Short mmCIF file of C-alpha atoms and ligand atoms in Angstrom, two decimals:
data_model
loop_
_atom_site.label_atom_id
_atom_site.label_comp_id
_atom_site.label_asym_id
_atom_site.label_seq_id
_atom_site.Cartn_x
_atom_site.Cartn_y
_atom_site.Cartn_z
CA UNK A 518 -41.28 46.77 70.47
CA UNK A 519 -44.44 46.32 69.50
CA UNK A 520 -45.41 41.79 69.19
CA UNK A 521 -48.80 42.66 68.32
CA UNK A 522 -49.30 42.18 64.35
CA UNK A 523 -48.11 45.82 62.07
CA UNK A 524 -50.86 46.83 60.47
CA UNK A 525 -49.66 49.47 58.77
CA UNK A 526 -51.99 53.07 59.03
CA UNK A 527 -52.20 54.74 55.37
CA UNK A 528 -49.84 57.42 55.20
CA UNK A 529 -47.65 54.95 56.87
CA UNK A 530 -47.81 51.80 54.20
CA UNK A 531 -48.34 55.30 51.04
CA UNK A 532 -45.43 56.15 52.27
CA UNK A 533 -42.96 52.74 52.09
CA UNK A 534 -44.96 51.64 49.08
CA UNK A 535 -42.92 55.45 47.14
CA UNK A 536 -39.70 55.06 48.94
CA UNK A 537 -39.76 50.82 47.71
CA UNK A 538 -40.63 52.38 44.10
CA UNK A 539 -37.93 54.99 44.95
CA UNK A 540 -35.51 52.11 45.75
CA UNK A 541 -36.76 50.06 42.20
CA UNK A 542 -36.37 53.01 40.42
CA UNK A 543 -32.77 53.94 41.85
CA UNK A 544 -31.89 49.90 40.37
CA UNK A 545 -33.32 50.64 37.16
CA UNK A 546 -31.26 53.34 36.76
CA UNK A 547 -28.38 52.34 37.56
CA UNK A 548 -28.16 49.09 36.05
CA UNK A 549 -29.26 51.08 32.80
CA UNK A 550 -26.17 53.21 33.05
CA UNK A 551 -23.92 49.48 33.59
CA UNK A 552 -25.22 48.07 30.13
CA UNK A 553 -25.31 51.79 28.57
CA UNK A 554 -21.80 52.47 29.13
CA UNK A 555 -21.01 48.14 27.74
CA UNK A 556 -22.19 49.85 24.26
CA UNK A 557 -20.13 50.52 21.47
CA UNK A 558 -21.37 53.94 20.72
CA UNK A 559 -22.06 54.97 16.80
CA UNK A 560 -20.35 50.82 16.04
CA UNK A 561 -23.79 48.75 15.85
CA UNK A 562 -27.10 48.75 15.12
CA UNK A 563 -27.85 51.30 17.86
CA UNK A 564 -25.95 54.55 18.40
CA UNK A 565 -26.49 55.70 21.34
CA UNK A 566 -25.16 59.81 22.04
CA UNK A 567 -23.95 59.16 25.53
CA UNK A 568 -23.87 62.51 26.67
CA UNK A 569 -27.83 63.03 26.55
CA UNK A 570 -28.35 59.51 28.77
CA UNK A 571 -26.17 60.81 31.03
CA UNK A 572 -28.21 63.86 30.72
CA UNK A 573 -31.27 61.73 31.57
CA UNK A 574 -30.26 59.64 34.32
CA UNK A 575 -29.14 62.62 36.10
CA UNK A 576 -32.42 64.08 36.15
CA UNK A 577 -33.50 60.24 37.07
CA UNK A 578 -31.74 60.51 40.05
CA UNK A 579 -33.27 64.08 41.32
CA UNK A 580 -36.54 62.75 41.06
CA UNK A 581 -35.01 59.83 43.30
CA UNK A 582 -33.19 62.12 45.19
CA UNK A 583 -36.32 64.36 45.33
CA UNK A 584 -38.20 62.13 46.16
CA UNK A 585 -37.10 60.19 49.40
CA UNK A 586 -36.33 63.37 51.09
CA UNK A 587 -39.38 64.37 50.74
CA UNK A 588 -40.74 61.95 52.30
CA UNK A 589 -37.63 62.00 54.78
CA UNK A 590 -39.17 64.81 56.21
CA UNK A 591 -42.25 64.07 56.57
CA UNK A 592 -43.81 65.73 53.56
CA UNK A 593 -47.46 63.62 52.43
CA UNK A 594 -47.49 61.00 51.07
CA UNK A 595 -49.15 61.13 48.12
CA UNK A 596 -48.58 64.59 45.68
CA UNK A 597 -44.87 63.27 46.10
CA UNK A 598 -46.47 59.84 44.38
CA UNK A 599 -47.42 61.74 41.77
CA UNK A 600 -44.34 64.76 41.24
CA UNK A 601 -42.25 61.67 40.82
CA UNK A 602 -44.31 59.57 38.38
CA UNK A 603 -44.64 63.16 36.33
CA UNK A 604 -40.63 63.16 36.61
CA UNK A 605 -40.89 58.87 35.94
CA UNK A 606 -42.51 58.77 32.66
CA UNK A 607 -40.87 62.38 31.43
CA UNK A 608 -37.33 60.51 32.08
CA UNK A 609 -38.84 57.04 29.91
CA UNK A 610 -40.42 59.36 27.17
CA UNK A 611 -37.12 60.94 27.45
CA UNK A 612 -35.14 57.34 27.63
CA UNK A 613 -37.07 56.15 24.61
CA UNK A 614 -36.07 58.94 21.95
CA UNK A 615 -32.32 58.88 22.93
CA UNK A 616 -32.26 55.48 23.38
CA UNK A 617 -34.03 54.65 20.01
CA UNK A 618 -37.44 53.87 21.16
CA UNK A 619 -39.03 51.05 19.22
CA UNK A 620 -35.89 48.62 18.70
CA UNK A 621 -35.29 48.36 21.85
CA UNK A 622 -37.32 47.40 25.23
CA UNK A 623 -37.19 50.98 27.22
CA UNK A 624 -40.85 51.60 26.27
CA UNK A 625 -41.80 49.02 28.58
CA UNK A 626 -40.06 51.38 31.25
CA UNK A 627 -43.48 52.34 31.11
CA UNK A 628 -45.31 49.22 32.77
CA UNK A 629 -43.10 49.38 35.35
CA UNK A 630 -43.59 52.92 36.25
CA UNK A 631 -48.11 52.32 36.55
CA UNK A 632 -47.59 49.04 38.23
CA UNK A 633 -46.61 51.55 40.76
CA UNK A 634 -48.46 54.71 40.31
CA UNK A 635 -50.77 51.36 40.64
CA UNK A 636 -50.26 50.92 44.61
CA UNK A 637 -49.12 54.78 45.26
CA UNK A 638 -52.44 55.95 43.33
CA UNK A 639 -54.50 53.85 43.26
CA UNK A 640 -56.98 52.73 40.07
CA UNK A 641 -57.85 56.14 38.53
CA UNK A 642 -54.34 57.90 38.88
CA UNK A 643 -52.51 55.44 37.43
CA UNK A 644 -55.08 55.10 34.48
CA UNK A 645 -53.86 58.66 33.71
CA UNK A 646 -50.35 57.54 33.98
CA UNK A 647 -51.12 55.18 31.96
CA UNK A 648 -52.70 57.44 29.05
CA UNK A 649 -49.73 60.51 30.00
CA UNK A 650 -47.00 58.26 28.55
CA UNK A 651 -49.05 56.11 25.98
CA UNK A 652 -49.51 60.33 24.71
CA UNK A 653 -45.58 60.92 25.50
CA UNK A 654 -44.66 57.71 22.94
CA UNK A 655 -47.50 58.29 20.02
CA UNK A 656 -45.47 61.93 20.50
CA UNK A 657 -42.51 60.83 20.40
CA UNK A 658 -42.94 58.12 17.31
CA UNK A 659 -45.18 61.45 15.51
CA UNK A 660 -42.44 63.59 15.58
CA UNK A 661 -39.84 60.68 14.57
CA UNK A 662 -42.11 59.49 11.74
CA UNK A 663 -42.15 63.52 10.37
CA UNK A 664 -39.39 64.15 11.27
CA UNK A 665 -39.43 67.12 13.26
CA UNK A 666 -37.04 65.55 15.68
CA UNK A 667 -34.34 63.47 14.25
CA UNK A 668 -34.36 59.70 15.87
CA UNK A 669 -30.50 59.04 16.92
CA UNK A 670 -31.99 55.44 16.03
CA UNK A 671 -30.85 54.78 12.52
CA UNK A 672 -32.70 51.24 11.30
CA UNK A 673 -30.84 49.78 9.25
CA UNK A 674 -34.07 48.39 7.02
CA UNK A 675 -34.71 50.57 4.41
CA UNK A 676 -38.64 51.30 5.14
CA UNK A 677 -41.14 53.36 3.28
CA UNK A 678 -43.11 55.74 5.16
CA UNK A 679 -45.77 53.75 4.63
CA UNK A 680 -44.05 50.39 6.09
CA UNK A 681 -42.55 52.44 8.86
CA UNK A 682 -45.82 54.47 10.07
CA UNK A 683 -47.15 50.92 10.25
CA UNK A 684 -45.09 49.33 12.30
CA UNK A 685 -44.90 52.64 15.11
CA UNK A 686 -48.44 51.85 15.62
CA UNK A 687 -48.31 48.24 15.77
CA UNK A 688 -45.05 49.63 18.28
CA UNK A 689 -47.54 51.53 19.99
CA UNK A 690 -50.50 50.07 20.34
CA UNK A 691 -48.14 47.05 21.80
CA UNK A 692 -47.18 49.73 24.82
CA UNK A 693 -50.75 51.95 25.22
CA UNK A 694 -52.88 48.73 25.31
CA UNK A 695 -51.15 47.00 28.28
CA UNK A 696 -50.57 50.76 30.27
CA UNK A 697 -54.34 51.14 30.84
CA UNK A 698 -54.69 47.16 30.82
CA UNK A 699 -52.20 47.98 33.15
CA UNK A 700 -52.81 50.03 35.06
CA UNK A 701 -57.13 48.42 35.69
CA UNK A 702 -55.97 45.64 36.88
CA UNK A 703 -53.34 46.79 39.78
CA UNK A 704 -55.16 49.00 40.88
CA UNK A 705 -57.94 46.95 41.43
CA UNK A 706 -55.84 44.82 43.36
CA UNK A 707 -54.12 47.68 45.16
CA UNK A 708 -57.33 49.41 46.10
CA UNK A 709 -58.49 45.68 46.91
CA UNK A 710 -55.10 45.72 48.97
CA UNK A 711 -55.36 48.74 51.14
CA UNK A 712 -60.51 48.04 52.38
CA UNK A 713 -59.05 44.97 53.79
CA UNK A 714 -56.10 46.72 55.70
CA UNK A 715 -58.78 49.59 56.79
CA UNK A 716 -61.00 47.33 57.77
CA UNK A 717 -57.98 44.93 59.48
CA UNK A 718 -56.89 47.74 61.46
CA UNK A 719 -60.65 48.69 62.78
CA UNK A 720 -61.49 45.52 63.92
CA UNK A 721 -57.81 45.73 65.78
CA UNK A 722 -58.86 49.21 67.17
CA UNK A 723 -62.10 47.73 68.39
CA UNK A 724 -60.67 45.33 70.07
CA UNK A 725 -57.91 47.39 71.73
CA UNK A 726 -60.46 49.60 73.19
CA UNK A 727 -62.96 46.38 73.77
CA UNK A 728 -60.15 44.51 75.94
CA UNK A 729 -58.77 48.14 77.51
CA UNK A 730 -62.54 49.33 77.97
CA UNK A 731 -63.32 45.83 79.81
CA UNK A 732 -60.08 45.89 81.92
CA UNK A 733 -60.95 48.75 82.70
CA UNK A 734 -64.50 48.92 84.48
CA UNK A 735 -63.33 45.67 86.23
CA UNK A 736 -60.54 46.70 87.80
CA UNK A 737 -63.20 48.86 90.27
CA UNK A 738 -65.03 46.09 91.65
CA UNK A 739 -62.71 43.91 92.62
CA UNK A 740 -60.90 46.10 94.75
CA UNK A 741 -64.32 46.71 96.87
CA UNK A 742 -65.09 43.14 96.45
CA UNK A 743 -60.71 42.60 98.45
CA UNK A 744 -61.45 45.41 100.62
CA UNK A 745 -64.16 43.64 101.52
CA UNK A 746 -63.01 40.71 102.53
CA UNK A 747 -60.49 41.93 105.01
CA UNK A 748 -62.69 44.67 107.10
CA UNK A 749 -65.10 40.89 107.06
CA UNK A 750 -61.32 39.49 108.40
CA UNK A 751 -60.50 41.85 110.30
CA UNK A 752 -64.13 42.07 111.57
CA UNK A 753 -64.70 38.27 111.79
CA UNK A 754 -60.88 37.25 112.60
CA UNK A 755 -61.74 35.83 116.16
CA UNK A 756 -65.61 34.43 115.44
CA UNK A 757 -63.98 32.09 112.96
CA UNK A 758 -63.01 28.31 112.29
CA UNK A 759 -59.79 27.59 110.52
CA UNK A 760 -61.66 26.45 108.12
CA UNK A 761 -63.69 29.69 107.96
CA UNK A 762 -60.71 31.66 107.82
CA UNK A 763 -58.28 29.77 105.18
CA UNK A 764 -61.97 30.05 102.34
CA UNK A 765 -61.43 33.78 103.52
CA UNK A 766 -58.31 33.80 102.88
CA UNK A 767 -58.35 32.25 100.17
CA UNK A 768 -60.04 34.11 98.75
CA UNK A 769 -59.14 37.90 98.29
CA UNK A 770 -55.77 36.51 97.60
CA UNK A 771 -57.33 35.07 94.27
CA UNK A 772 -58.82 38.26 94.04
CA UNK A 773 -55.56 39.64 94.50
CA UNK A 774 -54.23 37.79 91.69
CA UNK A 775 -57.13 39.19 89.27
CA UNK A 776 -56.09 41.48 89.88
CA UNK A 777 -52.50 41.45 89.21
CA UNK A 778 -53.22 40.12 86.02
CA UNK A 779 -55.79 42.65 85.09
CA UNK A 780 -53.24 45.47 85.59
CA UNK A 781 -51.46 44.01 83.71
CA UNK A 782 -53.03 44.02 81.43
CA UNK A 783 -53.79 47.27 81.71
CA UNK A 784 -50.59 48.31 81.39
CA UNK A 785 -49.78 46.16 78.51
CA UNK A 786 -52.26 47.62 76.42
CA UNK A 787 -51.25 51.52 77.17
CA UNK A 788 -47.46 50.25 76.75
CA UNK A 789 -48.69 49.00 73.03
CA UNK A 790 -50.97 52.43 71.96
CA UNK A 791 -47.85 54.82 73.70
CA UNK A 792 -49.65 56.09 76.46
CA UNK A 793 -47.70 54.85 79.48
CA UNK A 794 -45.56 57.65 81.35
CA UNK A 795 -42.30 55.46 83.28
CA UNK A 796 -42.11 57.13 86.41
CA UNK A 797 -38.45 57.14 86.55
CA UNK A 798 -37.10 57.68 90.52
CA UNK A 799 -32.96 55.99 91.88
CA UNK A 800 -33.37 52.98 93.09
CA UNK A 801 -31.75 50.14 94.59
CA UNK A 802 -32.04 47.52 92.98
CA UNK A 803 -30.84 44.76 95.89
CA UNK A 804 -33.48 46.90 98.20
CA UNK A 805 -35.61 46.05 95.63
CA UNK A 806 -34.75 42.39 94.57
CA UNK A 807 -35.02 41.73 98.89
CA UNK A 808 -38.48 42.78 98.71
CA UNK A 809 -40.15 40.99 95.72
CA UNK A 810 -38.30 37.54 97.39
CA UNK A 811 -39.73 38.26 100.06
CA UNK A 812 -43.48 37.56 100.35
CA UNK A 813 -42.55 34.88 97.65
CA UNK A 814 -39.96 32.59 100.67
CA UNK A 815 -43.85 32.48 101.97
CA UNK A 816 -44.70 30.90 99.69
CA UNK A 817 -41.84 28.10 98.13
CA UNK A 818 -41.73 26.52 101.34
CA UNK A 819 -45.42 25.76 100.80
CA UNK A 820 -43.81 23.74 98.15
CA UNK A 821 -40.85 22.86 99.72
CA UNK A 822 -38.45 25.15 96.89
CA UNK A 823 -36.29 27.06 98.34
CA UNK A 824 -34.90 30.51 96.97
CA UNK A 825 -30.94 31.69 96.90
CA UNK A 826 -30.24 36.11 97.05
CA UNK A 827 -27.25 36.18 95.46
CA UNK A 828 -26.69 39.50 94.48
CA UNK A 829 -23.01 40.46 94.81
CA UNK A 830 -21.61 43.17 95.65
CA UNK A 831 -24.29 46.91 95.65
CA UNK A 832 -24.29 47.94 92.05
CA UNK A 833 -25.57 51.47 93.28
CA UNK A 834 -28.64 53.11 92.03
CA UNK A 835 -30.25 52.36 88.32
CA UNK A 836 -33.18 54.69 86.97
CA UNK A 837 -35.86 52.84 86.12
CA UNK A 838 -40.00 52.52 87.20
CA UNK A 839 -40.27 50.70 90.92
CA UNK A 840 -44.02 48.92 89.65
CA UNK A 841 -42.79 47.02 86.82
CA UNK A 842 -39.16 46.92 87.46
CA UNK A 843 -40.91 45.05 90.66
CA UNK A 844 -44.01 43.18 89.01
CA UNK A 845 -40.85 41.56 86.59
CA UNK A 846 -39.09 40.24 89.08
CA UNK A 847 -42.19 38.51 91.13
CA UNK A 848 -43.67 37.61 87.27
CA UNK A 849 -40.15 35.88 87.00
CA UNK A 850 -40.40 34.40 90.54
CA UNK A 851 -43.68 33.22 90.08
CA UNK A 852 -43.04 31.49 87.04
CA UNK A 853 -39.97 29.90 88.74
CA UNK A 854 -42.63 28.70 91.38
CA UNK A 855 -45.16 27.24 88.88
CA UNK A 856 -42.41 25.77 86.67
CA UNK A 857 -40.44 23.61 89.14
CA UNK A 858 -40.67 20.63 91.14
CA UNK A 859 -40.97 20.30 94.94
CA UNK A 860 -37.69 20.00 96.04
CA UNK A 861 -36.36 22.21 93.29
CA UNK A 862 -33.99 25.36 93.51
CA UNK A 863 -34.43 29.06 92.54
CA UNK A 864 -31.66 31.61 92.29
CA UNK A 865 -32.07 35.42 91.71
CA UNK A 866 -28.85 36.99 91.09
CA UNK A 867 -27.62 40.51 90.21
CA UNK A 868 -24.82 42.03 88.16
CA UNK A 869 -23.04 44.97 87.03
CA UNK A 870 -21.32 45.77 83.56
CA UNK A 871 -20.67 49.33 83.14
CA UNK A 872 -23.61 51.23 82.52
CA UNK A 873 -26.15 47.36 82.99
CA UNK A 874 -27.22 46.01 85.28
CA UNK A 875 -28.15 41.98 84.52
CA UNK A 876 -30.73 40.48 86.70
CA UNK A 877 -31.32 36.49 86.03
CA UNK A 878 -33.84 33.64 87.87
CA UNK A 879 -33.00 30.83 87.71
CA UNK A 880 -34.39 27.44 88.36
CA UNK A 881 -34.51 23.95 87.74
CA UNK A 882 -37.55 23.32 86.63
CA UNK A 883 -39.36 21.57 83.72
CA UNK A 884 -37.09 24.20 81.37
CA UNK A 885 -38.58 25.34 77.92
CA UNK A 886 -37.87 23.70 74.28
CA UNK A 887 -35.79 25.38 72.02
CA UNK A 888 -39.36 26.32 69.70
CA UNK A 889 -40.66 27.88 72.42
CA UNK A 890 -38.46 29.96 73.87
CA UNK A 891 -39.26 33.38 72.18
CA UNK A 892 -42.96 32.13 71.42
CA UNK A 893 -43.59 32.85 75.26
CA UNK A 894 -42.27 36.39 74.90
CA UNK A 895 -45.15 37.51 73.08
CA UNK A 896 -48.60 37.95 74.38
CA UNK A 897 -50.60 34.48 75.00
CA UNK A 898 -47.49 32.32 73.81
CA UNK A 899 -47.37 29.47 76.61
CA UNK A 900 -45.38 27.01 76.23
CA UNK A 901 -46.52 23.77 78.22
CA UNK A 902 -50.10 24.86 78.48
CA UNK A 903 -50.06 23.96 82.34
CA UNK A 904 -48.04 24.91 85.20
CA UNK A 905 -47.27 21.23 87.81
CA UNK A 906 -50.22 21.80 89.40
CA UNK A 907 -52.88 21.51 86.10
CA UNK A 908 -53.56 25.64 86.06
CA UNK A 909 -53.50 27.20 82.56
CA UNK A 910 -51.39 29.86 82.27
CA UNK A 911 -51.82 33.37 80.59
CA UNK A 912 -48.90 34.36 79.06
CA UNK A 913 -49.40 37.36 79.40
CA UNK A 914 -47.18 37.57 82.33
CA UNK A 915 -43.90 37.19 80.04
CA UNK A 916 -45.63 40.37 77.51
CA UNK A 917 -45.62 42.39 80.24
CA UNK A 918 -41.77 41.60 81.29
CA UNK A 919 -41.13 42.02 77.69
CA UNK A 920 -42.72 45.79 76.74
CA UNK A 921 -41.47 46.22 80.90
CA UNK A 922 -37.75 46.25 80.07
CA UNK A 923 -37.90 47.33 76.70
CA UNK A 924 -39.93 50.10 77.08
CA UNK A 925 -36.63 50.98 79.90
CA UNK A 926 -34.21 50.53 76.78
CA UNK A 927 -33.07 46.57 78.36
CA UNK A 928 -33.72 43.44 76.84
CA UNK A 929 -34.60 39.95 77.93
CA UNK A 930 -33.87 36.04 77.56
CA UNK A 931 -34.27 33.10 78.50
CA UNK A 932 -31.27 29.80 78.36
CA UNK A 933 -33.20 27.07 79.02
CA UNK A 934 -32.29 22.83 78.39
CA UNK A 935 -35.52 20.45 79.28
CA UNK A 936 -36.12 18.60 82.54
CA UNK A 937 -32.37 20.80 83.44
CA UNK A 938 -34.56 24.61 84.24
CA UNK A 939 -35.32 27.41 83.07
CA UNK A 940 -32.60 30.73 83.57
CA UNK A 941 -34.39 34.43 82.58
CA UNK A 942 -32.11 37.20 82.35
CA UNK A 943 -32.88 41.13 81.61
CA UNK A 944 -31.18 43.90 81.53
CA UNK A 945 -31.82 47.82 82.19
CA UNK A 946 -29.42 51.03 81.85
CA UNK A 947 -27.60 52.16 85.40
CA UNK A 948 -29.15 55.21 83.72
CA UNK A 949 -32.24 55.01 82.68
CA UNK A 950 -34.16 55.02 79.56
CA UNK A 951 -31.34 56.71 76.76
CA UNK A 952 -33.38 59.84 75.50
CA UNK A 953 -35.55 60.36 79.35
P1 ADP B 388 -48.80 32.04 82.54
O1 ADP B 388 -47.96 31.84 83.46
O2 ADP B 388 -49.08 33.40 82.63
O3 ADP B 388 -48.82 30.93 81.31
P2 ADP B 388 -46.60 33.83 81.27
O4 ADP B 388 -45.33 35.09 79.98
O5 ADP B 388 -45.91 34.61 82.61
O6 ADP B 388 -47.06 33.03 81.22
O7 ADP B 388 -45.29 32.88 80.45
C1 ADP B 388 -45.11 32.09 79.05
C2 ADP B 388 -45.11 30.55 79.64
O8 ADP B 388 -43.85 30.39 79.60
C3 ADP B 388 -45.27 29.69 80.24
O9 ADP B 388 -46.97 29.27 80.69
C4 ADP B 388 -45.26 28.83 80.51
O10 ADP B 388 -45.45 27.56 79.31
C5 ADP B 388 -43.81 29.44 80.02
N1 ADP B 388 -42.45 29.42 81.37
C6 ADP B 388 -42.25 30.23 81.58
N2 ADP B 388 -41.26 30.74 82.66
C7 ADP B 388 -41.34 29.93 82.79
C8 ADP B 388 -39.92 28.84 84.09
N3 ADP B 388 -39.22 29.29 85.28
N4 ADP B 388 -40.19 27.55 83.03
C9 ADP B 388 -40.64 26.75 82.42
N5 ADP B 388 -41.42 27.52 82.04
C10 ADP B 388 -41.84 28.46 81.56
#
């Protein structure tokens, strides 16, 4: 719903990274399970006990499910990540022992855990997990070497104890050193990404606050300027010649246009911050559309355009915010006026299907190329830079319309062909937004 680019908060991005890690964990368990099922136990080079490995897979699944449930319950991501990663380190260590570690690629799974730790816990956390992994692997190798733990794997070649010891140390180094390096490299990278994200979030917040401040402060002087012009027009009405009266009217109209834009910007920024409160009331859309179209008729006539209302039978009352919906209809109508050449036709239709009403504002104007039909609903998204008077649009009107419709639980879209015209549709749920 929010069209601005999506900068996650630190907690949200930690939770997302953890969720991805847990899903990778689940996938790894699945692949492992399938591989083990395909192993002919006891006949090949490896002798893998299925009971123990099944129990370990169960433990891994428990860690994954525990993490996902904790996230669902809204537990903070960092402690959950610590618990999950320590759980996975234990799972990998048990797997290494029961699948015959040094002869299989299973110890590489330690690296996967360290990479995940870099993104979830930062460089220091990842280094700690790497050291713990190296320690656990060393412990397992030592216990197996000294026969305190029986080796599941039967090495085919008969090494003497010294040779076997050297091989185990080399094997351990091949896991421990990359794990530590990975922790440093991936940890630094993850921390840089997080800092950049935080800076971006901060500047986006500052930009939003500034816009809101400027827009808010513009409203009061504009209102008093328009009020002043109205009083001037009323008091000097008789004494002014036509030219001066027109000048005054023009200034007042431009002021009102500016005020409308300022209010639109303020509403857009409030809706983006989710601080906008809908003022819902049962409304007769029929009457509301007719009310919005009335002031447009005069403008349309001046431009040699016709506005037709084909509102069909009454659709009954709709629970919606009068100010927002009026502005959506007015924006669509004023766009149709702006982008339709003289002699054109603008048609507004209204219909109801089940719990939804659909309003359509159609024109036979310049149309919008297919590649721009999505973009025009974004903030500052314009298709044709200038309207038929050569005036440059702000690209805010349709962004406002989309937010205003979506906040009601409706949808807005356009069907258009260049040179043939555009039809803007929007829907509104008759009973207002769900959950209100
Ligand atoms: P603005 O009209 O101020 O630029 P909008 O957000 O209302 O801002 O519209 C965005 C763009 O969509 C316009 O610049 C124009 O290119 C295009 N557009 C909107 N309505 C129409 C229409 N009825 N016909 C053709 N183009 C349109």
